[in-house]
Amino acid sequence: MRTRVRGWRWRRNPLRRRSDMVEAWTVLVVAVLLCVVVPLVGIATGLRAHDQGQAGAAAQRAERHQVRATVVGDPPRRSATTHGDREHPYRAQVRWTEPGKGAHTTWARVRAGTLTGDVVTVWIDSRGRGVAPPPDDVAVWQHAVTVGLCSAGGAAGAVLLGYAVERRIAMRRRLADWEREWARTGPRWTRPRT
């Protein structure tokens, strides 16, 4: 039966080596880093990403506006790249009229099933091009949470990689110490008996 003594590296003991103390302190530091610092890194980067996302969304809302436009020309065709826009996978030529500026025509993303002559709502930038709508609060939060989780995962990976490197160095040093001790003690044990 194996008996396990908890905290033996912290107690005064004639068999305790310097490497045992280093390993005990390393485990404590790694535990604090993983339980305290890594979550704080994730939260801080997530909040920073949220603030930047909110600012970017506000800037996009300031330069973009919605217009009611009529689908003109050929029927809408599937876009080559949808960029994750599953709601609006088709591109169609649309026309709208702005008071005092006349009629405008551009290509914009429209919902599936839209036909020529249908009236649709599209987002237009300051140059009159069809653009994606600005991100809403849900998209900004999703981005912030993703960035926070990825940065926390990266920080945890860096801590664990550092711990693995430290363990390898400690093991090499421990083996070298044992080799030196055996070189001193070994001849007394392996001496031929007469």
Short mmCIF file of N, CA and C in Angstrom, two decimals:
data_model
loop_
_atom_site.label_atom_id
_atom_site.label_comp_id
_atom_site.label_asym_id
_atom_site.label_seq_id
_atom_site.Cartn_x
_atom_site.Cartn_y
_atom_site.Cartn_z
N MET A 1 0.83 -1.17 0.00
CA MET A 1 0.00 0.00 0.00
C MET A 1 0.89 1.25 0.00
N ARG A 2 0.52 2.19 -0.84
CA ARG A 2 1.34 3.39 -0.99
C ARG A 2 0.77 4.50 -0.12
N THR A 3 1.63 5.12 0.66
CA THR A 3 1.21 6.22 1.51
C THR A 3 1.71 7.51 0.88
N ARG A 4 0.83 8.46 0.79
CA ARG A 4 1.20 9.73 0.18
C ARG A 4 1.23 10.80 1.27
N VAL A 5 2.33 11.51 1.36
CA VAL A 5 2.47 12.57 2.35
C VAL A 5 2.31 13.90 1.63
N ARG A 6 1.28 14.63 1.99
CA ARG A 6 1.02 15.91 1.34
C ARG A 6 1.92 17.00 1.93
N GLY A 7 2.40 17.85 1.02
CA GLY A 7 3.22 18.97 1.47
C GLY A 7 4.61 18.60 1.92
N TRP A 8 5.11 17.44 1.52
CA TRP A 8 6.42 17.03 2.01
C TRP A 8 7.53 17.93 1.50
N ARG A 9 7.32 18.58 0.38
CA ARG A 9 8.37 19.45 -0.14
C ARG A 9 8.52 20.72 0.69
N TRP A 10 7.49 21.09 1.43
CA TRP A 10 7.53 22.31 2.21
C TRP A 10 8.10 22.07 3.62
N ARG A 11 8.12 20.83 4.08
CA ARG A 11 8.59 20.55 5.43
C ARG A 11 10.11 20.42 5.48
N ARG A 12 10.66 20.73 6.64
CA ARG A 12 12.10 20.51 6.82
C ARG A 12 12.35 19.01 6.85
N ASN A 13 13.31 18.61 6.07
CA ASN A 13 13.55 17.18 5.93
C ASN A 13 14.99 17.02 5.45
N PRO A 14 15.75 16.10 6.03
CA PRO A 14 17.14 15.93 5.59
C PRO A 14 17.22 15.36 4.16
N LEU A 15 16.16 14.73 3.67
CA LEU A 15 16.18 14.19 2.31
C LEU A 15 15.67 15.17 1.26
N ARG A 16 15.17 16.29 1.71
CA ARG A 16 14.65 17.29 0.76
C ARG A 16 15.81 17.95 0.03
N ARG A 17 15.69 17.95 -1.28
CA ARG A 17 16.72 18.56 -2.12
C ARG A 17 16.30 19.97 -2.52
N ARG A 18 17.25 20.72 -3.02
CA ARG A 18 16.95 22.07 -3.50
C ARG A 18 15.97 22.00 -4.67
N SER A 19 16.11 21.01 -5.52
CA SER A 19 15.20 20.88 -6.67
C SER A 19 13.77 20.60 -6.23
N ASP A 20 13.59 19.96 -5.06
CA ASP A 20 12.24 19.74 -4.53
C ASP A 20 11.58 21.06 -4.16
N MET A 21 12.35 21.96 -3.55
CA MET A 21 11.81 23.27 -3.20
C MET A 21 11.49 24.09 -4.45
N VAL A 22 12.37 24.04 -5.43
CA VAL A 22 12.12 24.77 -6.69
C VAL A 22 10.84 24.25 -7.34
N GLU A 23 10.68 22.93 -7.35
CA GLU A 23 9.49 22.34 -7.95
C GLU A 23 8.22 22.73 -7.17
N ALA A 24 8.31 22.77 -5.86
CA ALA A 24 7.15 23.15 -5.05
C ALA A 24 6.75 24.60 -5.33
N TRP A 25 7.73 25.49 -5.39
CA TRP A 25 7.42 26.89 -5.68
C TRP A 25 6.89 27.05 -7.10
N THR A 26 7.44 26.29 -8.03
CA THR A 26 6.97 26.37 -9.41
C THR A 26 5.51 25.93 -9.52
N VAL A 27 5.16 24.85 -8.85
CA VAL A 27 3.76 24.39 -8.88
C VAL A 27 2.84 25.45 -8.29
N LEU A 28 3.27 26.10 -7.21
CA LEU A 28 2.46 27.16 -6.61
C LEU A 28 2.29 28.34 -7.56
N VAL A 29 3.38 28.76 -8.19
CA VAL A 29 3.31 29.89 -9.13
C VAL A 29 2.43 29.54 -10.32
N VAL A 30 2.57 28.33 -10.87
CA VAL A 30 1.75 27.91 -12.01
C VAL A 30 0.27 27.88 -11.62
N ALA A 31 -0.04 27.39 -10.43
CA ALA A 31 -1.43 27.34 -9.98
C ALA A 31 -2.02 28.75 -9.86
N VAL A 32 -1.24 29.68 -9.31
CA VAL A 32 -1.72 31.06 -9.19
C VAL A 32 -1.90 31.68 -10.58
N LEU A 33 -0.95 31.44 -11.48
CA LEU A 33 -1.07 31.99 -12.83
C LEU A 33 -2.30 31.44 -13.54
N LEU A 34 -2.53 30.12 -13.42
CA LEU A 34 -3.68 29.52 -14.11
C LEU A 34 -5.02 29.92 -13.49
N CYS A 35 -5.06 30.09 -12.18
CA CYS A 35 -6.34 30.38 -11.52
C CYS A 35 -6.65 31.87 -11.42
N VAL A 36 -5.63 32.72 -11.46
CA VAL A 36 -5.87 34.15 -11.27
C VAL A 36 -5.50 34.96 -12.51
N VAL A 37 -4.27 34.82 -12.97
CA VAL A 37 -3.77 35.69 -14.03
C VAL A 37 -4.41 35.36 -15.38
N VAL A 38 -4.51 34.08 -15.72
CA VAL A 38 -5.07 33.70 -17.02
C VAL A 38 -6.51 34.20 -17.18
N PRO A 39 -7.41 34.01 -16.20
CA PRO A 39 -8.76 34.57 -16.36
C PRO A 39 -8.75 36.10 -16.48
N LEU A 40 -7.87 36.77 -15.73
CA LEU A 40 -7.79 38.23 -15.83
C LEU A 40 -7.33 38.67 -17.22
N VAL A 41 -6.39 37.94 -17.80
CA VAL A 41 -5.95 38.25 -19.16
C VAL A 41 -7.12 38.09 -20.14
N GLY A 42 -7.87 37.01 -20.00
CA GLY A 42 -9.03 36.78 -20.87
C GLY A 42 -10.08 37.86 -20.73
N ILE A 43 -10.37 38.24 -19.50
CA ILE A 43 -11.38 39.29 -19.26
C ILE A 43 -10.90 40.63 -19.81
N ALA A 44 -9.64 40.98 -19.55
CA ALA A 44 -9.12 42.27 -20.00
C ALA A 44 -9.12 42.36 -21.53
N THR A 45 -8.65 41.33 -22.20
CA THR A 45 -8.63 41.39 -23.66
C THR A 45 -10.04 41.33 -24.24
N GLY A 46 -10.92 40.58 -23.61
CA GLY A 46 -12.31 40.53 -24.06
C GLY A 46 -12.98 41.88 -23.94
N LEU A 47 -12.78 42.58 -22.82
CA LEU A 47 -13.37 43.91 -22.64
C LEU A 47 -12.77 44.92 -23.62
N ARG A 48 -11.48 44.80 -23.86
CA ARG A 48 -10.85 45.70 -24.84
C ARG A 48 -11.40 45.44 -26.23
N ALA A 49 -11.57 44.17 -26.59
CA ALA A 49 -12.15 43.84 -27.90
C ALA A 49 -13.59 44.33 -27.99
N HIS A 50 -14.33 44.26 -26.88
CA HIS A 50 -15.71 44.76 -26.87
C HIS A 50 -15.75 46.26 -27.11
N ASP A 51 -14.87 47.00 -26.42
CA ASP A 51 -14.82 48.45 -26.61
C ASP A 51 -14.46 48.81 -28.05
N GLN A 52 -13.47 48.12 -28.60
CA GLN A 52 -13.08 48.38 -29.99
C GLN A 52 -14.20 48.00 -30.95
N GLY A 53 -14.89 46.90 -30.67
CA GLY A 53 -16.00 46.48 -31.52
C GLY A 53 -17.15 47.47 -31.48
N GLN A 54 -17.45 47.99 -30.29
CA GLN A 54 -18.51 48.99 -30.16
C GLN A 54 -18.14 50.26 -30.92
N ALA A 55 -16.87 50.67 -30.82
CA ALA A 55 -16.43 51.88 -31.52
C ALA A 55 -16.50 51.66 -33.04
N GLY A 56 -16.06 50.48 -33.49
CA GLY A 56 -16.13 50.17 -34.93
C GLY A 56 -17.56 50.13 -35.44
N ALA A 57 -18.46 49.53 -34.65
CA ALA A 57 -19.87 49.45 -35.05
C ALA A 57 -20.48 50.85 -35.10
N ALA A 58 -20.12 51.71 -34.14
CA ALA A 58 -20.65 53.08 -34.14
C ALA A 58 -20.15 53.84 -35.35
N ALA A 59 -18.88 53.64 -35.70
CA ALA A 59 -18.33 54.31 -36.89
C ALA A 59 -19.02 53.82 -38.16
N GLN A 60 -19.28 52.52 -38.24
CA GLN A 60 -19.99 51.98 -39.41
C GLN A 60 -21.41 52.50 -39.47
N ARG A 61 -22.07 52.60 -38.32
CA ARG A 61 -23.44 53.13 -38.31
C ARG A 61 -23.47 54.58 -38.76
N ALA A 62 -22.41 55.33 -38.45
CA ALA A 62 -22.35 56.74 -38.83
C ALA A 62 -22.16 56.91 -40.34
N GLU A 63 -21.44 56.01 -40.97
CA GLU A 63 -21.18 56.17 -42.41
C GLU A 63 -22.13 55.36 -43.30
N ARG A 64 -22.91 54.49 -42.74
CA ARG A 64 -23.84 53.68 -43.53
C ARG A 64 -25.28 54.03 -43.18
N HIS A 65 -26.15 53.84 -44.15
CA HIS A 65 -27.56 54.05 -43.89
C HIS A 65 -28.39 53.08 -44.73
N GLN A 66 -29.61 52.86 -44.27
CA GLN A 66 -30.52 51.95 -44.97
C GLN A 66 -31.37 52.72 -45.97
N VAL A 67 -31.62 52.07 -47.10
CA VAL A 67 -32.54 52.64 -48.08
C VAL A 67 -33.48 51.53 -48.56
N ARG A 68 -34.65 51.95 -49.00
CA ARG A 68 -35.60 51.01 -49.61
C ARG A 68 -35.34 51.09 -51.10
N ALA A 69 -34.99 49.97 -51.69
CA ALA A 69 -34.63 49.94 -53.10
C ALA A 69 -35.43 48.86 -53.81
N THR A 70 -35.52 49.00 -55.13
CA THR A 70 -36.23 48.05 -55.97
C THR A 70 -35.21 47.23 -56.73
N VAL A 71 -35.39 45.91 -56.76
CA VAL A 71 -34.50 45.02 -57.50
C VAL A 71 -34.78 45.23 -58.98
N VAL A 72 -33.73 45.52 -59.76
CA VAL A 72 -33.87 45.76 -61.20
C VAL A 72 -32.95 44.82 -61.96
N GLY A 73 -33.11 44.74 -63.25
CA GLY A 73 -32.22 43.95 -64.09
C GLY A 73 -32.49 42.47 -63.98
N ASP A 74 -31.45 41.70 -64.19
CA ASP A 74 -31.56 40.23 -64.17
C ASP A 74 -31.96 39.75 -62.79
N PRO A 75 -32.51 38.53 -62.71
CA PRO A 75 -32.86 38.00 -61.39
C PRO A 75 -31.61 37.85 -60.53
N PRO A 76 -31.77 37.92 -59.23
CA PRO A 76 -30.61 37.80 -58.32
C PRO A 76 -29.86 36.50 -58.56
N ARG A 77 -28.53 36.60 -58.46
CA ARG A 77 -27.70 35.40 -58.64
C ARG A 77 -26.85 35.18 -57.40
N ARG A 78 -26.51 33.91 -57.20
CA ARG A 78 -25.75 33.49 -56.01
C ARG A 78 -24.40 34.18 -55.99
N SER A 79 -24.03 34.69 -54.83
CA SER A 79 -22.74 35.36 -54.67
C SER A 79 -21.64 34.31 -54.60
N ALA A 80 -20.50 34.63 -55.19
CA ALA A 80 -19.36 33.68 -55.18
C ALA A 80 -18.84 33.50 -53.76
N THR A 81 -18.77 34.59 -53.02
CA THR A 81 -18.33 34.52 -51.62
C THR A 81 -19.38 35.21 -50.77
N THR A 82 -19.91 34.50 -49.81
CA THR A 82 -20.96 35.09 -48.98
C THR A 82 -20.41 35.68 -47.69
N HIS A 83 -19.14 35.42 -47.37
CA HIS A 83 -18.52 35.98 -46.16
C HIS A 83 -19.35 35.71 -44.92
N GLY A 84 -19.98 34.55 -44.86
CA GLY A 84 -20.73 34.18 -43.67
C GLY A 84 -22.12 34.80 -43.61
N ASP A 85 -22.53 35.52 -44.66
CA ASP A 85 -23.85 36.15 -44.66
C ASP A 85 -24.87 35.17 -45.22
N ARG A 86 -25.42 34.33 -44.34
CA ARG A 86 -26.36 33.29 -44.78
C ARG A 86 -27.74 33.86 -45.08
N GLU A 87 -28.06 35.00 -44.46
CA GLU A 87 -29.37 35.61 -44.70
C GLU A 87 -29.47 36.23 -46.08
N HIS A 88 -28.35 36.72 -46.59
CA HIS A 88 -28.33 37.42 -47.87
C HIS A 88 -27.28 36.80 -48.79
N PRO A 89 -27.54 35.59 -49.30
CA PRO A 89 -26.52 34.91 -50.10
C PRO A 89 -26.52 35.31 -51.57
N TYR A 90 -27.43 36.16 -51.99
CA TYR A 90 -27.54 36.52 -53.41
C TYR A 90 -27.19 37.98 -53.60
N ARG A 91 -26.69 38.29 -54.81
CA ARG A 91 -26.41 39.67 -55.19
C ARG A 91 -27.36 40.06 -56.31
N ALA A 92 -27.85 41.28 -56.21
CA ALA A 92 -28.77 41.78 -57.23
C ALA A 92 -28.52 43.26 -57.44
N GLN A 93 -28.88 43.72 -58.62
CA GLN A 93 -28.78 45.15 -58.90
C GLN A 93 -30.04 45.82 -58.36
N VAL A 94 -29.84 46.88 -57.57
CA VAL A 94 -30.98 47.57 -56.96
C VAL A 94 -30.92 49.05 -57.33
N ARG A 95 -32.12 49.69 -57.32
CA ARG A 95 -32.22 51.12 -57.65
C ARG A 95 -33.08 51.80 -56.58
N TRP A 96 -32.62 52.97 -56.15
CA TRP A 96 -33.38 53.76 -55.20
C TRP A 96 -33.22 55.23 -55.55
N THR A 97 -34.09 56.04 -55.02
CA THR A 97 -34.07 57.48 -55.29
C THR A 97 -33.94 58.22 -53.97
N GLU A 98 -32.99 59.15 -53.93
CA GLU A 98 -32.81 59.99 -52.75
C GLU A 98 -33.30 61.39 -53.09
N PRO A 99 -34.03 62.00 -52.19
CA PRO A 99 -34.53 63.35 -52.47
C PRO A 99 -33.37 64.33 -52.73
N GLY A 100 -33.45 65.03 -53.82
CA GLY A 100 -32.44 66.03 -54.17
C GLY A 100 -31.19 65.45 -54.81
N LYS A 101 -31.04 64.14 -54.84
CA LYS A 101 -29.83 63.54 -55.40
C LYS A 101 -30.13 62.66 -56.61
N GLY A 102 -31.38 62.36 -56.85
CA GLY A 102 -31.75 61.57 -58.02
C GLY A 102 -31.70 60.08 -57.75
N ALA A 103 -31.75 59.31 -58.85
CA ALA A 103 -31.77 57.84 -58.76
C ALA A 103 -30.35 57.29 -58.72
N HIS A 104 -30.20 56.22 -57.95
CA HIS A 104 -28.90 55.53 -57.83
C HIS A 104 -29.11 54.05 -58.09
N THR A 105 -28.09 53.42 -58.66
CA THR A 105 -28.12 51.98 -58.90
C THR A 105 -26.82 51.38 -58.39
N THR A 106 -26.92 50.23 -57.72
CA THR A 106 -25.73 49.53 -57.23
C THR A 106 -26.05 48.05 -57.07
N TRP A 107 -25.01 47.27 -56.81
CA TRP A 107 -25.19 45.85 -56.50
C TRP A 107 -25.22 45.70 -54.99
N ALA A 108 -26.16 44.91 -54.50
CA ALA A 108 -26.28 44.70 -53.05
C ALA A 108 -26.70 43.27 -52.77
N ARG A 109 -26.46 42.81 -51.57
CA ARG A 109 -26.88 41.47 -51.15
C ARG A 109 -28.36 41.50 -50.81
N VAL A 110 -29.07 40.47 -51.28
CA VAL A 110 -30.51 40.36 -51.01
C VAL A 110 -30.80 38.96 -50.52
N ARG A 111 -31.96 38.81 -49.91
CA ARG A 111 -32.38 37.51 -49.38
C ARG A 111 -32.65 36.53 -50.52
N ALA A 112 -32.57 35.26 -50.18
CA ALA A 112 -32.91 34.21 -51.14
C ALA A 112 -34.39 34.33 -51.49
N GLY A 113 -34.72 34.10 -52.72
CA GLY A 113 -36.12 34.16 -53.15
C GLY A 113 -36.58 35.53 -53.61
N THR A 114 -35.67 36.52 -53.58
CA THR A 114 -36.04 37.86 -54.04
C THR A 114 -36.14 37.85 -55.57
N LEU A 115 -37.16 38.50 -56.09
CA LEU A 115 -37.40 38.54 -57.53
C LEU A 115 -37.23 39.96 -58.06
N THR A 116 -37.05 40.08 -59.35
CA THR A 116 -36.97 41.40 -59.98
C THR A 116 -38.27 42.15 -59.72
N GLY A 117 -38.14 43.40 -59.29
CA GLY A 117 -39.31 44.22 -58.98
C GLY A 117 -39.65 44.26 -57.50
N ASP A 118 -39.08 43.36 -56.70
CA ASP A 118 -39.34 43.38 -55.25
C ASP A 118 -38.65 44.57 -54.61
N VAL A 119 -39.27 45.08 -53.57
CA VAL A 119 -38.67 46.18 -52.79
C VAL A 119 -37.94 45.55 -51.60
N VAL A 120 -36.67 45.93 -51.46
CA VAL A 120 -35.84 45.38 -50.39
C VAL A 120 -35.18 46.52 -49.63
N THR A 121 -34.74 46.22 -48.41
CA THR A 121 -33.98 47.18 -47.61
C THR A 121 -32.51 46.80 -47.72
N VAL A 122 -31.68 47.77 -48.14
CA VAL A 122 -30.24 47.52 -48.28
C VAL A 122 -29.48 48.60 -47.54
N TRP A 123 -28.25 48.25 -47.16
CA TRP A 123 -27.36 49.20 -46.50
C TRP A 123 -26.44 49.80 -47.55
N ILE A 124 -26.28 51.12 -47.51
CA ILE A 124 -25.48 51.85 -48.49
C ILE A 124 -24.43 52.65 -47.73
N ASP A 125 -23.20 52.68 -48.27
CA ASP A 125 -22.17 53.51 -47.64
C ASP A 125 -22.22 54.92 -48.21
N SER A 126 -21.29 55.77 -47.81
CA SER A 126 -21.31 57.17 -48.21
C SER A 126 -21.06 57.37 -49.70
N ARG A 127 -20.47 56.36 -50.37
CA ARG A 127 -20.22 56.45 -51.80
C ARG A 127 -21.33 55.81 -52.63
N GLY A 128 -22.38 55.32 -51.96
CA GLY A 128 -23.51 54.74 -52.68
C GLY A 128 -23.34 53.28 -53.05
N ARG A 129 -22.39 52.60 -52.43
CA ARG A 129 -22.18 51.17 -52.69
C ARG A 129 -22.96 50.35 -51.68
N GLY A 130 -23.45 49.19 -52.12
CA GLY A 130 -24.13 48.28 -51.21
C GLY A 130 -23.12 47.61 -50.28
N VAL A 131 -23.37 47.67 -48.99
CA VAL A 131 -22.45 47.11 -47.99
C VAL A 131 -23.24 46.27 -46.99
N ALA A 132 -22.52 45.52 -46.19
CA ALA A 132 -23.15 44.72 -45.14
C ALA A 132 -23.62 45.65 -44.02
N PRO A 133 -24.64 45.25 -43.29
CA PRO A 133 -25.09 46.09 -42.18
C PRO A 133 -24.02 46.13 -41.08
N PRO A 134 -24.00 47.21 -40.30
CA PRO A 134 -23.03 47.27 -39.20
C PRO A 134 -23.34 46.18 -38.17
N PRO A 135 -22.31 45.70 -37.48
CA PRO A 135 -22.55 44.64 -36.49
C PRO A 135 -23.45 45.13 -35.36
N ASP A 136 -24.31 44.23 -34.90
CA ASP A 136 -25.18 44.57 -33.77
C ASP A 136 -24.48 44.20 -32.46
N ASP A 137 -25.15 44.44 -31.34
CA ASP A 137 -24.55 44.17 -30.03
C ASP A 137 -24.21 42.69 -29.84
N VAL A 138 -25.05 41.82 -30.37
CA VAL A 138 -24.79 40.37 -30.22
C VAL A 138 -23.49 40.00 -30.93
N ALA A 139 -23.29 40.52 -32.14
CA ALA A 139 -22.05 40.21 -32.89
C ALA A 139 -20.83 40.77 -32.18
N VAL A 140 -20.96 41.97 -31.61
CA VAL A 140 -19.83 42.57 -30.88
C VAL A 140 -19.49 41.73 -29.66
N TRP A 141 -20.51 41.28 -28.91
CA TRP A 141 -20.26 40.44 -27.74
C TRP A 141 -19.67 39.09 -28.13
N GLN A 142 -20.16 38.50 -29.21
CA GLN A 142 -19.60 37.22 -29.66
C GLN A 142 -18.12 37.38 -29.99
N HIS A 143 -17.78 38.46 -30.68
CA HIS A 143 -16.38 38.71 -31.01
C HIS A 143 -15.55 38.91 -29.75
N ALA A 144 -16.08 39.68 -28.79
CA ALA A 144 -15.34 39.95 -27.55
C ALA A 144 -15.11 38.67 -26.76
N VAL A 145 -16.14 37.82 -26.66
CA VAL A 145 -15.99 36.57 -25.91
C VAL A 145 -14.98 35.65 -26.61
N THR A 146 -15.04 35.60 -27.92
CA THR A 146 -14.09 34.77 -28.67
C THR A 146 -12.66 35.24 -28.46
N VAL A 147 -12.44 36.54 -28.55
CA VAL A 147 -11.10 37.09 -28.34
C VAL A 147 -10.63 36.82 -26.90
N GLY A 148 -11.52 37.01 -25.93
CA GLY A 148 -11.16 36.75 -24.53
C GLY A 148 -10.80 35.30 -24.28
N LEU A 149 -11.60 34.38 -24.83
CA LEU A 149 -11.31 32.96 -24.65
C LEU A 149 -10.01 32.56 -25.34
N CYS A 150 -9.79 33.08 -26.53
CA CYS A 150 -8.55 32.74 -27.24
C CYS A 150 -7.32 33.29 -26.52
N SER A 151 -7.41 34.51 -26.02
CA SER A 151 -6.26 35.07 -25.30
C SER A 151 -6.02 34.34 -23.98
N ALA A 152 -7.10 33.95 -23.29
CA ALA A 152 -6.93 33.17 -22.05
C ALA A 152 -6.32 31.81 -22.37
N GLY A 153 -6.79 31.19 -23.45
CA GLY A 153 -6.21 29.90 -23.85
C GLY A 153 -4.75 30.03 -24.22
N GLY A 154 -4.40 31.11 -24.92
CA GLY A 154 -3.00 31.35 -25.27
C GLY A 154 -2.14 31.58 -24.04
N ALA A 155 -2.66 32.34 -23.09
CA ALA A 155 -1.91 32.59 -21.86
C ALA A 155 -1.74 31.30 -21.06
N ALA A 156 -2.80 30.49 -20.99
CA ALA A 156 -2.69 29.20 -20.29
C ALA A 156 -1.69 28.29 -20.98
N GLY A 157 -1.72 28.29 -22.31
CA GLY A 157 -0.75 27.48 -23.05
C GLY A 157 0.68 27.93 -22.80
N ALA A 158 0.90 29.25 -22.73
CA ALA A 158 2.24 29.76 -22.45
C ALA A 158 2.69 29.37 -21.05
N VAL A 159 1.78 29.45 -20.07
CA VAL A 159 2.13 29.06 -18.69
C VAL A 159 2.47 27.58 -18.64
N LEU A 160 1.65 26.75 -19.27
CA LEU A 160 1.90 25.31 -19.23
C LEU A 160 3.16 24.93 -20.00
N LEU A 161 3.45 25.64 -21.09
CA LEU A 161 4.69 25.39 -21.83
C LEU A 161 5.89 25.76 -20.96
N GLY A 162 5.81 26.91 -20.28
CA GLY A 162 6.89 27.30 -19.38
C GLY A 162 7.08 26.29 -18.26
N TYR A 163 5.98 25.77 -17.74
CA TYR A 163 6.07 24.76 -16.68
C TYR A 163 6.73 23.48 -17.20
N ALA A 164 6.38 23.08 -18.42
CA ALA A 164 6.99 21.88 -19.00
C ALA A 164 8.49 22.07 -19.21
N VAL A 165 8.89 23.26 -19.66
CA VAL A 165 10.32 23.54 -19.84
C VAL A 165 11.03 23.51 -18.50
N GLU A 166 10.41 24.12 -17.48
CA GLU A 166 11.03 24.12 -16.15
C GLU A 166 11.17 22.71 -15.61
N ARG A 167 10.17 21.87 -15.81
CA ARG A 167 10.23 20.48 -15.34
C ARG A 167 11.36 19.73 -16.04
N ARG A 168 11.52 19.97 -17.32
CA ARG A 168 12.59 19.28 -18.06
C ARG A 168 13.96 19.72 -17.55
N ILE A 169 14.13 21.02 -17.34
CA ILE A 169 15.41 21.52 -16.82
C ILE A 169 15.66 20.97 -15.42
N ALA A 170 14.63 20.96 -14.57
CA ALA A 170 14.78 20.44 -13.21
C ALA A 170 15.14 18.95 -13.24
N MET A 171 14.53 18.19 -14.15
CA MET A 171 14.83 16.76 -14.23
C MET A 171 16.28 16.54 -14.68
N ARG A 172 16.74 17.32 -15.64
CA ARG A 172 18.15 17.19 -16.07
C ARG A 172 19.10 17.51 -14.92
N ARG A 173 18.79 18.58 -14.19
CA ARG A 173 19.64 18.95 -13.06
C ARG A 173 19.61 17.88 -11.98
N ARG A 174 18.42 17.35 -11.71
CA ARG A 174 18.28 16.29 -10.71
C ARG A 174 19.09 15.05 -11.11
N LEU A 175 19.00 14.66 -12.37
CA LEU A 175 19.76 13.49 -12.84
C LEU A 175 21.27 13.75 -12.75
N ALA A 176 21.69 14.98 -13.07
CA ALA A 176 23.12 15.31 -12.95
C ALA A 176 23.56 15.24 -11.49
N ASP A 177 22.72 15.73 -10.57
CA ASP A 177 23.04 15.64 -9.13
C ASP A 177 23.15 14.18 -8.69
N TRP A 178 22.21 13.36 -9.12
CA TRP A 178 22.26 11.95 -8.77
C TRP A 178 23.50 11.28 -9.34
N GLU A 179 23.90 11.67 -10.53
CA GLU A 179 25.10 11.10 -11.17
C GLU A 179 26.34 11.46 -10.34
N ARG A 180 26.42 12.71 -9.90
CA ARG A 180 27.56 13.13 -9.07
C ARG A 180 27.57 12.39 -7.74
N GLU A 181 26.40 12.27 -7.12
CA GLU A 181 26.31 11.56 -5.85
C GLU A 181 26.70 10.09 -6.02
N TRP A 182 26.26 9.48 -7.10
CA TRP A 182 26.60 8.08 -7.32
C TRP A 182 28.09 7.90 -7.60
N ALA A 183 28.68 8.88 -8.30
CA ALA A 183 30.12 8.81 -8.55
C ALA A 183 30.90 8.83 -7.23
N ARG A 184 30.36 9.54 -6.23
CA ARG A 184 31.00 9.58 -4.92
C ARG A 184 30.70 8.34 -4.10
N THR A 185 29.45 7.86 -4.16
CA THR A 185 29.01 6.77 -3.30
C THR A 185 29.15 5.41 -3.96
N GLY A 186 29.04 5.34 -5.26
CA GLY A 186 29.01 4.08 -5.99
C GLY A 186 30.20 3.17 -5.75
N PRO A 187 31.41 3.71 -5.75
CA PRO A 187 32.56 2.82 -5.55
C PRO A 187 32.52 2.07 -4.23
N ARG A 188 31.95 2.67 -3.18
CA ARG A 188 31.87 1.96 -1.90
C ARG A 188 30.89 0.81 -1.97
N TRP A 189 29.86 0.93 -2.82
CA TRP A 189 28.84 -0.11 -2.92
C TRP A 189 29.24 -1.21 -3.90
N THR A 190 29.99 -0.83 -4.91
CA THR A 190 30.33 -1.81 -5.95
C THR A 190 31.74 -2.39 -5.76
N ARG A 191 32.43 -2.05 -4.67
CA ARG A 191 33.77 -2.58 -4.42
C ARG A 191 33.70 -4.07 -4.19
N PRO A 192 34.59 -4.82 -4.79
CA PRO A 192 34.55 -6.27 -4.58
C PRO A 192 34.83 -6.62 -3.11
N ARG A 193 34.06 -7.56 -2.62
CA ARG A 193 34.21 -7.97 -1.22
C ARG A 193 35.22 -9.11 -1.14
N THR A 194 36.02 -9.10 -0.12
CA THR A 194 36.99 -10.17 0.06
C THR A 194 36.75 -10.97 1.30
#
